[in-house]
Short mmCIF file of C-alpha atoms in Angstrom, two decimals:
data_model
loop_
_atom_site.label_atom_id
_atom_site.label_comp_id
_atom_site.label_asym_id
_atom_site.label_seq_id
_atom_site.Cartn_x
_atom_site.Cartn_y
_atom_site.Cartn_z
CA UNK A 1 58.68 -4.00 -11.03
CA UNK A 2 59.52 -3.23 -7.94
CA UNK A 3 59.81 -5.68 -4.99
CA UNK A 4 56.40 -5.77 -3.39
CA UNK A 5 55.26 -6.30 -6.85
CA UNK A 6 56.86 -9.16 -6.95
CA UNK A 7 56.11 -10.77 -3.98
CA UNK A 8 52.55 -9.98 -3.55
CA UNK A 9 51.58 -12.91 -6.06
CA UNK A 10 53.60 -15.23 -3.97
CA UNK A 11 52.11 -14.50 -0.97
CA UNK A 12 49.19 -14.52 -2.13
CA UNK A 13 49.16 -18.44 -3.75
CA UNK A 14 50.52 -19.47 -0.87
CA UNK A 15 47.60 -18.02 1.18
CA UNK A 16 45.41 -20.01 -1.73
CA UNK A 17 46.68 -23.27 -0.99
CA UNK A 18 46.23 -22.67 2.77
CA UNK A 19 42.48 -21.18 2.25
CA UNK A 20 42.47 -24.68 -0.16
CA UNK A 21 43.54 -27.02 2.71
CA UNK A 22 42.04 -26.22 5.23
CA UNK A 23 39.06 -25.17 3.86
CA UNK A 24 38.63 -28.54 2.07
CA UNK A 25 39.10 -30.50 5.52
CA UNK A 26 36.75 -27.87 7.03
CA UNK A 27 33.94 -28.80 4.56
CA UNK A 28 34.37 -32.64 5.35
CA UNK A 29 33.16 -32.07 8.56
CA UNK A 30 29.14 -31.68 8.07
CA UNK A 31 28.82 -28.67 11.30
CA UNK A 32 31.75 -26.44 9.52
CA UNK A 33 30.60 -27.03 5.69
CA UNK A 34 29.62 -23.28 4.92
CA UNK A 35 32.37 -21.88 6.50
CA UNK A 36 35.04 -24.69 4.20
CA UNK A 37 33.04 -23.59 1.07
CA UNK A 38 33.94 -19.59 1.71
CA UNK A 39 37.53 -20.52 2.32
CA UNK A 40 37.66 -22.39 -1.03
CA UNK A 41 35.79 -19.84 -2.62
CA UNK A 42 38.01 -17.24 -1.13
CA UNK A 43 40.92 -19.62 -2.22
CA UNK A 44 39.19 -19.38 -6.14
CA UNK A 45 38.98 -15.88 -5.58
CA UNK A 46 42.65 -15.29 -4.70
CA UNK A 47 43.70 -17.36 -7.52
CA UNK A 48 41.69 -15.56 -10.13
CA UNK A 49 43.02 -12.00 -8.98
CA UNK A 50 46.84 -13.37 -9.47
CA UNK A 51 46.02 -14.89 -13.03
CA UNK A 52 44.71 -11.05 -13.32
CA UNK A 53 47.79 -9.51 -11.89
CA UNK A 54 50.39 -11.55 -13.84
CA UNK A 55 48.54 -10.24 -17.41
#
């Protein structure tokens, strides 16, 4: 592997959690709901494709 291969799940959980965080705080507020739910879907979404990638 070489070393973007390597780092590209990284960086891309740690964008997860972020999308996660603030996406969660975004849909506790009731006039930014939609908007939190796609960032925690997106967060899902990133997730799944590194499960994907580490097969």
């Amino acid at each position: 592997m070489t070393g973007l291969e390597q780092v590209a799940p990284a960086i891309a959980m740690i964008a997860a959690f972020i999308l996660a965080f603030f996406g969660v705080r975004l849909t506790l507020r009731p006039d930014t709901r939609t908007k939190g739910m796609l960032m925690v879907v997106m967060a899902l979404v990133l997730v799944g494709n590194v499960v994907i990638w580490t097969l």
